[in-house]
Amino acid sequence: MTTRSRKTLLVPGMLCDPDLWSGVDVPGASGVPVAITESTITGMAEQVLAAADGPFTLVGLSLGAIVGFEVLRLAPERVTAFCAVSTNSGAPTEAQLSGWSSMAERTERGEFDAVVRDILPTMFAEKGHDERFLGMAHRTGPDVFRAQLAAQATRIDAAATLGASSCPVLAVCGSADALCPVGFHRRIADTAPGGRLRVIPGAGHLLPIERPRVLAHVLREWLDEPS
């Protein structure tokens, strides 16, 4: 039996940058942070595919995992294993589309800081991490944020892609995620053949910041399993 690829692409969520993964130590894995700045999910997936040669493990959080579903659709032969963290495999709802449009319009009017502050309460279940998120958001900036909002609107339901997947799929979430509840991740695990679910008690949306050691342990065990 062969082990899974040691090349691991780490794809962040909206308004996040490589600092998202800085506390997640996965020994033996070569973590490669990938920026997602295009205005469509397909364009972002192409950025991921261009970030490394050959096969890789993909770990994506939130929007990064949504991009991961598209990577899996476009190039399943490249993905040796896929971990979807704090995400939603479904197509956008009308409420989501309206909310993203409003955020984009406010950002265009110069209200980026206020929009980020409105998003902040949904990121964590515990206090003490606000400045870390705000720093990432402001390094990301309003232009990339608008592109990410536009990309969100191009999402498609990933059920068919997950159902056809042949690589190991792991869904990981916090039990207190205000944006992407456990049920979203159970759907991912149930749809992918041999899919699995790990729920981290008491944690919110940005698991790599709120529970970096626990997430690292989960990933380490999963990456070390034989294929």
JSON list of C-alpha atoms in Angstrom, two decimals:
[
{"chain": "A", "resi": 1, "resn": "MET", "atom": "CA", "xyz": [0.00, 0.00, 0.00]},
{"chain": "A", "resi": 2, "resn": "THR", "atom": "CA", "xyz": [1.13, 3.56, -0.63]},
{"chain": "A", "resi": 3, "resn": "THR", "atom": "CA", "xyz": [0.84, 6.54, 1.66]},
{"chain": "A", "resi": 4, "resn": "ARG", "atom": "CA", "xyz": [-0.93, 9.70, 0.64]},
{"chain": "A", "resi": 5, "resn": "SER", "atom": "CA", "xyz": [0.95, 12.52, -1.02]},
{"chain": "A", "resi": 6, "resn": "ARG", "atom": "CA", "xyz": [3.29, 14.43, 1.28]},
{"chain": "A", "resi": 7, "resn": "LYS", "atom": "CA", "xyz": [2.65, 17.53, -0.82]},
{"chain": "A", "resi": 8, "resn": "THR", "atom": "CA", "xyz": [-0.26, 19.27, 0.86]},
{"chain": "A", "resi": 9, "resn": "LEU", "atom": "CA", "xyz": [-1.89, 22.36, -0.62]},
{"chain": "A", "resi": 10, "resn": "LEU", "atom": "CA", "xyz": [-3.52, 24.58, 2.03]},
{"chain": "A", "resi": 11, "resn": "VAL", "atom": "CA", "xyz": [-6.32, 26.73, 0.63]},
{"chain": "A", "resi": 12, "resn": "PRO", "atom": "CA", "xyz": [-7.67, 29.50, 2.91]},
{"chain": "A", "resi": 13, "resn": "GLY", "atom": "CA", "xyz": [-11.16, 30.84, 3.35]},
{"chain": "A", "resi": 14, "resn": "MET", "atom": "CA", "xyz": [-12.53, 34.21, 2.33]},
{"chain": "A", "resi": 15, "resn": "LEU", "atom": "CA", "xyz": [-10.61, 37.14, 3.83]},
{"chain": "A", "resi": 16, "resn": "CYS", "atom": "CA", "xyz": [-7.88, 34.77, 5.03]},
{"chain": "A", "resi": 17, "resn": "ASP", "atom": "CA", "xyz": [-4.22, 34.48, 4.05]},
{"chain": "A", "resi": 18, "resn": "PRO", "atom": "CA", "xyz": [-1.38, 32.00, 4.80]},
{"chain": "A", "resi": 19, "resn": "ASP", "atom": "CA", "xyz": [-1.35, 33.08, 8.47]},
{"chain": "A", "resi": 20, "resn": "LEU", "atom": "CA", "xyz": [-4.51, 31.00, 8.82]},
{"chain": "A", "resi": 21, "resn": "TRP", "atom": "CA", "xyz": [-2.35, 27.86, 8.74]},
{"chain": "A", "resi": 22, "resn": "SER", "atom": "CA", "xyz": [0.67, 29.13, 10.70]},
{"chain": "A", "resi": 23, "resn": "GLY", "atom": "CA", "xyz": [-0.26, 27.29, 13.91]},
{"chain": "A", "resi": 24, "resn": "VAL", "atom": "CA", "xyz": [-1.21, 24.00, 12.24]},
{"chain": "A", "resi": 25, "resn": "ASP", "atom": "CA", "xyz": [1.89, 21.82, 12.39]},
{"chain": "A", "resi": 26, "resn": "VAL", "atom": "CA", "xyz": [1.57, 18.67, 10.32]},
{"chain": "A", "resi": 27, "resn": "PRO", "atom": "CA", "xyz": [4.97, 16.92, 10.59]},
{"chain": "A", "resi": 28, "resn": "GLY", "atom": "CA", "xyz": [6.12, 15.19, 7.44]},
{"chain": "A", "resi": 29, "resn": "ALA", "atom": "CA", "xyz": [3.77, 17.11, 5.18]},
{"chain": "A", "resi": 30, "resn": "SER", "atom": "CA", "xyz": [5.00, 19.83, 2.86]},
{"chain": "A", "resi": 31, "resn": "GLY", "atom": "CA", "xyz": [2.33, 22.50, 3.32]},
{"chain": "A", "resi": 32, "resn": "VAL", "atom": "CA", "xyz": [1.99, 24.92, 0.41]},
{"chain": "A", "resi": 33, "resn": "PRO", "atom": "CA", "xyz": [-0.35, 27.88, 1.07]},
{"chain": "A", "resi": 34, "resn": "VAL", "atom": "CA", "xyz": [-2.30, 28.85, -2.05]},
{"chain": "A", "resi": 35, "resn": "ALA", "atom": "CA", "xyz": [-3.87, 32.28, -2.65]},
{"chain": "A", "resi": 36, "resn": "ILE", "atom": "CA", "xyz": [-7.32, 32.40, -4.23]},
{"chain": "A", "resi": 37, "resn": "THR", "atom": "CA", "xyz": [-7.91, 35.75, -5.92]},
{"chain": "A", "resi": 38, "resn": "GLU", "atom": "CA", "xyz": [-9.84, 35.03, -9.14]},
{"chain": "A", "resi": 39, "resn": "SER", "atom": "CA", "xyz": [-13.48, 36.04, -9.53]},
{"chain": "A", "resi": 40, "resn": "THR", "atom": "CA", "xyz": [-14.86, 32.56, -10.28]},
{"chain": "A", "resi": 41, "resn": "ILE", "atom": "CA", "xyz": [-14.59, 29.25, -8.45]},
{"chain": "A", "resi": 42, "resn": "THR", "atom": "CA", "xyz": [-13.19, 27.65, -11.61]},
{"chain": "A", "resi": 43, "resn": "GLY", "atom": "CA", "xyz": [-10.54, 30.37, -11.86]},
{"chain": "A", "resi": 44, "resn": "MET", "atom": "CA", "xyz": [-9.58, 29.80, -8.25]},
{"chain": "A", "resi": 45, "resn": "ALA", "atom": "CA", "xyz": [-9.38, 26.04, -8.85]},
{"chain": "A", "resi": 46, "resn": "GLU", "atom": "CA", "xyz": [-7.00, 26.68, -11.72]},
{"chain": "A", "resi": 47, "resn": "GLN", "atom": "CA", "xyz": [-4.83, 28.75, -9.33]},
{"chain": "A", "resi": 48, "resn": "VAL", "atom": "CA", "xyz": [-4.68, 25.75, -7.00]},
{"chain": "A", "resi": 49, "resn": "LEU", "atom": "CA", "xyz": [-3.81, 23.34, -9.80]},
{"chain": "A", "resi": 50, "resn": "ALA", "atom": "CA", "xyz": [-1.02, 25.66, -10.97]},
{"chain": "A", "resi": 51, "resn": "ALA", "atom": "CA", "xyz": [0.50, 25.85, -7.48]},
{"chain": "A", "resi": 52, "resn": "ALA", "atom": "CA", "xyz": [2.12, 22.42, -7.62]},
{"chain": "A", "resi": 53, "resn": "ASP", "atom": "CA", "xyz": [3.20, 19.76, -10.08]},
{"chain": "A", "resi": 54, "resn": "GLY", "atom": "CA", "xyz": [1.94, 16.22, -9.83]},
{"chain": "A", "resi": 55, "resn": "PRO", "atom": "CA", "xyz": [-0.41, 14.78, -7.21]},
{"chain": "A", "resi": 56, "resn": "PHE", "atom": "CA", "xyz": [-1.20, 16.46, -3.91]},
{"chain": "A", "resi": 57, "resn": "THR", "atom": "CA", "xyz": [-3.36, 16.33, -0.82]},
{"chain": "A", "resi": 58, "resn": "LEU", "atom": "CA", "xyz": [-5.74, 19.29, -0.63]},
{"chain": "A", "resi": 59, "resn": "VAL", "atom": "CA", "xyz": [-6.88, 20.86, 2.62]},
{"chain": "A", "resi": 60, "resn": "GLY", "atom": "CA", "xyz": [-9.32, 23.73, 2.18]},
{"chain": "A", "resi": 61, "resn": "LEU", "atom": "CA", "xyz": [-11.28, 25.83, 4.65]},
{"chain": "A", "resi": 62, "resn": "SER", "atom": "CA", "xyz": [-14.67, 27.37, 3.86]},
{"chain": "A", "resi": 63, "resn": "LEU", "atom": "CA", "xyz": [-14.29, 29.05, 0.45]},
{"chain": "A", "resi": 64, "resn": "GLY", "atom": "CA", "xyz": [-11.01, 27.16, 0.09]},
{"chain": "A", "resi": 65, "resn": "ALA", "atom": "CA", "xyz": [-12.86, 23.85, 0.41]},
{"chain": "A", "resi": 66, "resn": "ILE", "atom": "CA", "xyz": [-15.48, 25.02, -2.10]},
{"chain": "A", "resi": 67, "resn": "VAL", "atom": "CA", "xyz": [-12.58, 25.63, -4.47]},
{"chain": "A", "resi": 68, "resn": "GLY", "atom": "CA", "xyz": [-11.37, 22.15, -3.53]},
{"chain": "A", "resi": 69, "resn": "PHE", "atom": "CA", "xyz": [-14.62, 20.59, -4.75]},
{"chain": "A", "resi": 70, "resn": "GLU", "atom": "CA", "xyz": [-13.99, 22.26, -8.12]},
{"chain": "A", "resi": 71, "resn": "VAL", "atom": "CA", "xyz": [-10.38, 21.04, -8.18]},
{"chain": "A", "resi": 72, "resn": "LEU", "atom": "CA", "xyz": [-11.71, 17.55, -7.58]},
{"chain": "A", "resi": 73, "resn": "ARG", "atom": "CA", "xyz": [-14.17, 17.98, -10.46]},
{"chain": "A", "resi": 74, "resn": "LEU", "atom": "CA", "xyz": [-11.60, 19.36, -12.90]},
{"chain": "A", "resi": 75, "resn": "ALA", "atom": "CA", "xyz": [-8.64, 17.11, -12.08]},
{"chain": "A", "resi": 76, "resn": "PRO", "atom": "CA", "xyz": [-9.57, 14.17, -9.84]},
{"chain": "A", "resi": 77, "resn": "GLU", "atom": "CA", "xyz": [-6.40, 12.34, -10.86]},
{"chain": "A", "resi": 78, "resn": "ARG", "atom": "CA", "xyz": [-4.28, 15.05, -9.19]},
{"chain": "A", "resi": 79, "resn": "VAL", "atom": "CA", "xyz": [-5.95, 14.81, -5.76]},
{"chain": "A", "resi": 80, "resn": "THR", "atom": "CA", "xyz": [-4.72, 11.95, -3.57]},
{"chain": "A", "resi": 81, "resn": "ALA", "atom": "CA", "xyz": [-6.83, 13.02, -0.58]},
{"chain": "A", "resi": 82, "resn": "PHE", "atom": "CA", "xyz": [-9.18, 15.92, 0.20]},
{"chain": "A", "resi": 83, "resn": "CYS", "atom": "CA", "xyz": [-10.01, 17.47, 3.56]},
{"chain": "A", "resi": 84, "resn": "ALA", "atom": "CA", "xyz": [-12.93, 19.92, 3.61]},
{"chain": "A", "resi": 85, "resn": "VAL", "atom": "CA", "xyz": [-12.90, 22.12, 6.71]},
{"chain": "A", "resi": 86, "resn": "SER", "atom": "CA", "xyz": [-15.75, 24.41, 7.91]},
{"chain": "A", "resi": 87, "resn": "THR", "atom": "CA", "xyz": [-17.60, 24.52, 4.61]},
{"chain": "A", "resi": 88, "resn": "ASN", "atom": "CA", "xyz": [-20.75, 23.89, 2.58]},
{"chain": "A", "resi": 89, "resn": "SER", "atom": "CA", "xyz": [-20.93, 21.66, -0.50]},
{"chain": "A", "resi": 90, "resn": "GLY", "atom": "CA", "xyz": [-24.32, 23.02, -1.59]},
{"chain": "A", "resi": 91, "resn": "ALA", "atom": "CA", "xyz": [-25.17, 25.63, -4.22]},
{"chain": "A", "resi": 92, "resn": "PRO", "atom": "CA", "xyz": [-25.77, 29.20, -3.02]},
{"chain": "A", "resi": 93, "resn": "THR", "atom": "CA", "xyz": [-29.16, 30.12, -1.61]},
{"chain": "A", "resi": 94, "resn": "GLU", "atom": "CA", "xyz": [-31.02, 33.28, -2.58]},
{"chain": "A", "resi": 95, "resn": "ALA", "atom": "CA", "xyz": [-30.29, 34.70, 0.88]},
{"chain": "A", "resi": 96, "resn": "GLN", "atom": "CA", "xyz": [-26.56, 34.08, 0.44]},
{"chain": "A", "resi": 97, "resn": "LEU", "atom": "CA", "xyz": [-26.52, 35.65, -3.02]},
{"chain": "A", "resi": 98, "resn": "SER", "atom": "CA", "xyz": [-28.30, 38.71, -1.68]},
{"chain": "A", "resi": 99, "resn": "GLY", "atom": "CA", "xyz": [-25.93, 38.98, 1.29]},
{"chain": "A", "resi": 100, "resn": "TRP", "atom": "CA", "xyz": [-22.81, 38.73, -0.88]},
{"chain": "A", "resi": 101, "resn": "SER", "atom": "CA", "xyz": [-24.19, 41.33, -3.27]},
{"chain": "A", "resi": 102, "resn": "SER", "atom": "CA", "xyz": [-24.82, 43.70, -0.38]},
{"chain": "A", "resi": 103, "resn": "MET", "atom": "CA", "xyz": [-21.30, 43.17, 0.98]},
{"chain": "A", "resi": 104, "resn": "ALA", "atom": "CA", "xyz": [-19.82, 43.87, -2.44]},
{"chain": "A", "resi": 105, "resn": "GLU", "atom": "CA", "xyz": [-21.84, 47.06, -2.84]},
{"chain": "A", "resi": 106, "resn": "ARG", "atom": "CA", "xyz": [-20.85, 48.31, 0.62]},
{"chain": "A", "resi": 107, "resn": "THR", "atom": "CA", "xyz": [-17.20, 47.49, -0.04]},
{"chain": "A", "resi": 108, "resn": "GLU", "atom": "CA", "xyz": [-17.38, 49.39, -3.33]},
{"chain": "A", "resi": 109, "resn": "ARG", "atom": "CA", "xyz": [-18.71, 52.40, -1.37]},
{"chain": "A", "resi": 110, "resn": "GLY", "atom": "CA", "xyz": [-15.67, 52.34, 0.92]},
{"chain": "A", "resi": 111, "resn": "GLU", "atom": "CA", "xyz": [-17.22, 50.40, 3.82]},
{"chain": "A", "resi": 112, "resn": "PHE", "atom": "CA", "xyz": [-14.75, 47.50, 3.76]},
{"chain": "A", "resi": 113, "resn": "ASP", "atom": "CA", "xyz": [-13.76, 47.90, 7.43]},
{"chain": "A", "resi": 114, "resn": "ALA", "atom": "CA", "xyz": [-17.40, 47.90, 8.53]},
{"chain": "A", "resi": 115, "resn": "VAL", "atom": "CA", "xyz": [-18.20, 44.82, 6.45]},
{"chain": "A", "resi": 116, "resn": "VAL", "atom": "CA", "xyz": [-15.25, 42.95, 7.97]},
{"chain": "A", "resi": 117, "resn": "ARG", "atom": "CA", "xyz": [-16.44, 43.92, 11.45]},
{"chain": "A", "resi": 118, "resn": "ASP", "atom": "CA", "xyz": [-19.90, 42.58, 10.61]},
{"chain": "A", "resi": 119, "resn": "ILE", "atom": "CA", "xyz": [-18.41, 39.25, 9.52]},
{"chain": "A", "resi": 120, "resn": "LEU", "atom": "CA", "xyz": [-16.13, 38.92, 12.56]},
{"chain": "A", "resi": 121, "resn": "PRO", "atom": "CA", "xyz": [-18.72, 37.54, 15.05]},
{"chain": "A", "resi": 122, "resn": "THR", "atom": "CA", "xyz": [-19.33, 34.51, 12.83]},
{"chain": "A", "resi": 123, "resn": "MET", "atom": "CA", "xyz": [-15.68, 33.46, 12.76]},
{"chain": "A", "resi": 124, "resn": "PHE", "atom": "CA", "xyz": [-15.11, 32.21, 16.30]},
{"chain": "A", "resi": 125, "resn": "ALA", "atom": "CA", "xyz": [-16.93, 30.50, 19.15]},
{"chain": "A", "resi": 126, "resn": "GLU", "atom": "CA", "xyz": [-14.47, 31.89, 21.69]},
{"chain": "A", "resi": 127, "resn": "LYS", "atom": "CA", "xyz": [-13.01, 35.33, 22.39]},
{"chain": "A", "resi": 128, "resn": "GLY", "atom": "CA", "xyz": [-9.41, 36.34, 21.90]},
{"chain": "A", "resi": 129, "resn": "HIS", "atom": "CA", "xyz": [-8.84, 35.80, 18.19]},
{"chain": "A", "resi": 130, "resn": "ASP", "atom": "CA", "xyz": [-10.33, 38.95, 16.65]},
{"chain": "A", "resi": 131, "resn": "GLU", "atom": "CA", "xyz": [-7.07, 40.72, 15.83]},
{"chain": "A", "resi": 132, "resn": "ARG", "atom": "CA", "xyz": [-5.73, 37.69, 14.00]},
{"chain": "A", "resi": 133, "resn": "PHE", "atom": "CA", "xyz": [-8.74, 37.64, 11.68]},
{"chain": "A", "resi": 134, "resn": "LEU", "atom": "CA", "xyz": [-8.75, 41.40, 11.22]},
{"chain": "A", "resi": 135, "resn": "GLY", "atom": "CA", "xyz": [-5.08, 41.32, 10.27]},
{"chain": "A", "resi": 136, "resn": "MET", "atom": "CA", "xyz": [-5.69, 38.68, 7.61]},
{"chain": "A", "resi": 137, "resn": "ALA", "atom": "CA", "xyz": [-8.74, 40.53, 6.28]},
{"chain": "A", "resi": 138, "resn": "HIS", "atom": "CA", "xyz": [-6.89, 43.80, 5.87]},
{"chain": "A", "resi": 139, "resn": "ARG", "atom": "CA", "xyz": [-3.91, 42.11, 4.22]},
{"chain": "A", "resi": 140, "resn": "THR", "atom": "CA", "xyz": [-6.37, 40.49, 1.82]},
{"chain": "A", "resi": 141, "resn": "GLY", "atom": "CA", "xyz": [-7.94, 43.89, 1.10]},
{"chain": "A", "resi": 142, "resn": "PRO", "atom": "CA", "xyz": [-11.14, 45.07, -0.56]},
{"chain": "A", "resi": 143, "resn": "ASP", "atom": "CA", "xyz": [-10.22, 44.25, -4.17]},
{"chain": "A", "resi": 144, "resn": "VAL", "atom": "CA", "xyz": [-9.56, 40.56, -3.50]},
{"chain": "A", "resi": 145, "resn": "PHE", "atom": "CA", "xyz": [-12.59, 40.46, -1.19]},
{"chain": "A", "resi": 146, "resn": "ARG", "atom": "CA", "xyz": [-14.85, 41.66, -4.00]},
{"chain": "A", "resi": 147, "resn": "ALA", "atom": "CA", "xyz": [-13.39, 38.99, -6.29]},
{"chain": "A", "resi": 148, "resn": "GLN", "atom": "CA", "xyz": [-14.03, 36.35, -3.63]},
{"chain": "A", "resi": 149, "resn": "LEU", "atom": "CA", "xyz": [-17.63, 37.49, -3.23]},
{"chain": "A", "resi": 150, "resn": "ALA", "atom": "CA", "xyz": [-18.12, 37.29, -6.99]},
{"chain": "A", "resi": 151, "resn": "ALA", "atom": "CA", "xyz": [-16.62, 33.79, -6.99]},
{"chain": "A", "resi": 152, "resn": "GLN", "atom": "CA", "xyz": [-19.00, 32.64, -4.26]},
{"chain": "A", "resi": 153, "resn": "ALA", "atom": "CA", "xyz": [-21.90, 33.38, -6.59]},
{"chain": "A", "resi": 154, "resn": "THR", "atom": "CA", "xyz": [-20.49, 30.94, -9.20]},
{"chain": "A", "resi": 155, "resn": "ARG", "atom": "CA", "xyz": [-20.57, 27.94, -6.88]},
{"chain": "A", "resi": 156, "resn": "ILE", "atom": "CA", "xyz": [-22.38, 24.78, -7.89]},
{"chain": "A", "resi": 157, "resn": "ASP", "atom": "CA", "xyz": [-23.63, 21.88, -5.79]},
{"chain": "A", "resi": 158, "resn": "ALA", "atom": "CA", "xyz": [-20.73, 19.48, -5.29]},
{"chain": "A", "resi": 159, "resn": "ALA", "atom": "CA", "xyz": [-22.79, 16.33, -4.65]},
{"chain": "A", "resi": 160, "resn": "ALA", "atom": "CA", "xyz": [-22.09, 14.78, -8.06]},
{"chain": "A", "resi": 161, "resn": "THR", "atom": "CA", "xyz": [-18.35, 15.48, -7.76]},
{"chain": "A", "resi": 162, "resn": "LEU", "atom": "CA", "xyz": [-18.18, 14.04, -4.26]},
{"chain": "A", "resi": 163, "resn": "GLY", "atom": "CA", "xyz": [-20.23, 11.02, -5.26]},
{"chain": "A", "resi": 164, "resn": "ALA", "atom": "CA", "xyz": [-17.82, 10.24, -8.09]},
{"chain": "A", "resi": 165, "resn": "SER", "atom": "CA", "xyz": [-14.65, 10.82, -6.04]},
{"chain": "A", "resi": 166, "resn": "SER", "atom": "CA", "xyz": [-12.18, 7.97, -5.59]},
{"chain": "A", "resi": 167, "resn": "CYS", "atom": "CA", "xyz": [-9.78, 9.63, -3.14]},
{"chain": "A", "resi": 168, "resn": "PRO", "atom": "CA", "xyz": [-10.22, 9.67, 0.65]},
{"chain": "A", "resi": 169, "resn": "VAL", "atom": "CA", "xyz": [-12.46, 12.56, 1.77]},
{"chain": "A", "resi": 170, "resn": "LEU", "atom": "CA", "xyz": [-12.51, 13.93, 5.30]},
{"chain": "A", "resi": 171, "resn": "ALA", "atom": "CA", "xyz": [-14.93, 16.61, 6.52]},
{"chain": "A", "resi": 172, "resn": "VAL", "atom": "CA", "xyz": [-13.90, 18.52, 9.66]},
{"chain": "A", "resi": 173, "resn": "CYS", "atom": "CA", "xyz": [-15.95, 21.11, 11.53]},
{"chain": "A", "resi": 174, "resn": "GLY", "atom": "CA", "xyz": [-16.46, 22.75, 14.87]},
{"chain": "A", "resi": 175, "resn": "SER", "atom": "CA", "xyz": [-19.59, 21.88, 16.81]},
{"chain": "A", "resi": 176, "resn": "ALA", "atom": "CA", "xyz": [-20.25, 25.61, 17.37]},
{"chain": "A", "resi": 177, "resn": "ASP", "atom": "CA", "xyz": [-19.67, 26.86, 13.80]},
{"chain": "A", "resi": 178, "resn": "ALA", "atom": "CA", "xyz": [-22.24, 29.62, 13.23]},
{"chain": "A", "resi": 179, "resn": "LEU", "atom": "CA", "xyz": [-21.76, 29.63, 9.45]},
{"chain": "A", "resi": 180, "resn": "CYS", "atom": "CA", "xyz": [-21.39, 25.97, 8.50]},
{"chain": "A", "resi": 181, "resn": "PRO", "atom": "CA", "xyz": [-23.08, 23.63, 10.98]},
{"chain": "A", "resi": 182, "resn": "VAL", "atom": "CA", "xyz": [-22.33, 19.97, 11.51]},
{"chain": "A", "resi": 183, "resn": "GLY", "atom": "CA", "xyz": [-25.10, 18.90, 9.14]},
{"chain": "A", "resi": 184, "resn": "PHE", "atom": "CA", "xyz": [-23.30, 20.46, 6.18]},
{"chain": "A", "resi": 185, "resn": "HIS", "atom": "CA", "xyz": [-20.26, 18.30, 6.90]},
{"chain": "A", "resi": 186, "resn": "ARG", "atom": "CA", "xyz": [-22.26, 15.16, 7.53]},
{"chain": "A", "resi": 187, "resn": "ARG", "atom": "CA", "xyz": [-23.67, 15.61, 4.02]},
{"chain": "A", "resi": 188, "resn": "ILE", "atom": "CA", "xyz": [-20.14, 15.79, 2.60]},
{"chain": "A", "resi": 189, "resn": "ALA", "atom": "CA", "xyz": [-19.03, 12.66, 4.46]},
{"chain": "A", "resi": 190, "resn": "ASP", "atom": "CA", "xyz": [-22.18, 10.76, 3.52]},
{"chain": "A", "resi": 191, "resn": "THR", "atom": "CA", "xyz": [-21.95, 11.71, -0.17]},
{"chain": "A", "resi": 192, "resn": "ALA", "atom": "CA", "xyz": [-18.31, 10.80, -0.80]},
{"chain": "A", "resi": 193, "resn": "PRO", "atom": "CA", "xyz": [-17.61, 7.05, -1.00]},
{"chain": "A", "resi": 194, "resn": "GLY", "atom": "CA", "xyz": [-15.83, 6.17, 2.22]},
{"chain": "A", "resi": 195, "resn": "GLY", "atom": "CA", "xyz": [-16.15, 9.78, 3.41]},
{"chain": "A", "resi": 196, "resn": "ARG", "atom": "CA", "xyz": [-15.53, 10.49, 7.07]},
{"chain": "A", "resi": 197, "resn": "LEU", "atom": "CA", "xyz": [-16.55, 13.20, 9.54]},
{"chain": "A", "resi": 198, "resn": "ARG", "atom": "CA", "xyz": [-14.68, 14.68, 12.50]},
{"chain": "A", "resi": 199, "resn": "VAL", "atom": "CA", "xyz": [-16.42, 17.20, 14.77]},
{"chain": "A", "resi": 200, "resn": "ILE", "atom": "CA", "xyz": [-14.27, 19.30, 17.12]},
{"chain": "A", "resi": 201, "resn": "PRO", "atom": "CA", "xyz": [-16.27, 20.13, 20.27]},
{"chain": "A", "resi": 202, "resn": "GLY", "atom": "CA", "xyz": [-16.87, 23.78, 21.15]},
{"chain": "A", "resi": 203, "resn": "ALA", "atom": "CA", "xyz": [-15.03, 25.21, 18.17]},
{"chain": "A", "resi": 204, "resn": "GLY", "atom": "CA", "xyz": [-16.23, 27.77, 15.65]},
{"chain": "A", "resi": 205, "resn": "HIS", "atom": "CA", "xyz": [-15.57, 28.46, 11.98]},
{"chain": "A", "resi": 206, "resn": "LEU", "atom": "CA", "xyz": [-11.85, 29.24, 11.81]},
{"chain": "A", "resi": 207, "resn": "LEU", "atom": "CA", "xyz": [-10.57, 25.97, 13.26]},
{"chain": "A", "resi": 208, "resn": "PRO", "atom": "CA", "xyz": [-6.91, 26.54, 12.28]},
{"chain": "A", "resi": 209, "resn": "ILE", "atom": "CA", "xyz": [-6.88, 29.56, 14.59]},
{"chain": "A", "resi": 210, "resn": "GLU", "atom": "CA", "xyz": [-9.22, 28.40, 17.34]},
{"chain": "A", "resi": 211, "resn": "ARG", "atom": "CA", "xyz": [-8.06, 24.76, 17.55]},
{"chain": "A", "resi": 212, "resn": "PRO", "atom": "CA", "xyz": [-4.73, 24.54, 15.68]},
{"chain": "A", "resi": 213, "resn": "ARG", "atom": "CA", "xyz": [-3.28, 21.64, 17.67]},
{"chain": "A", "resi": 214, "resn": "VAL", "atom": "CA", "xyz": [-6.45, 19.59, 17.53]},
{"chain": "A", "resi": 215, "resn": "LEU", "atom": "CA", "xyz": [-6.79, 20.18, 13.80]},
{"chain": "A", "resi": 216, "resn": "ALA", "atom": "CA", "xyz": [-3.12, 19.29, 13.29]},
{"chain": "A", "resi": 217, "resn": "HIS", "atom": "CA", "xyz": [-3.64, 16.04, 15.18]},
{"chain": "A", "resi": 218, "resn": "VAL", "atom": "CA", "xyz": [-6.68, 15.16, 13.07]},
{"chain": "A", "resi": 219, "resn": "LEU", "atom": "CA", "xyz": [-4.80, 15.92, 9.85]},
{"chain": "A", "resi": 220, "resn": "ARG", "atom": "CA", "xyz": [-1.67, 14.09, 10.99]},
{"chain": "A", "resi": 221, "resn": "GLU", "atom": "CA", "xyz": [-3.59, 10.91, 11.76]},
{"chain": "A", "resi": 222, "resn": "TRP", "atom": "CA", "xyz": [-5.47, 11.11, 8.48]},
{"chain": "A", "resi": 223, "resn": "LEU", "atom": "CA", "xyz": [-2.40, 11.84, 6.35]},
{"chain": "A", "resi": 224, "resn": "ASP", "atom": "CA", "xyz": [-0.49, 8.97, 7.95]},
{"chain": "A", "resi": 225, "resn": "GLU", "atom": "CA", "xyz": [-3.14, 6.40, 7.10]},
{"chain": "A", "resi": 226, "resn": "PRO", "atom": "CA", "xyz": [-2.27, 4.08, 4.20]},
{"chain": "A", "resi": 227, "resn": "SER", "atom": "CA", "xyz": [-4.23, 4.66, 1.00]}
]
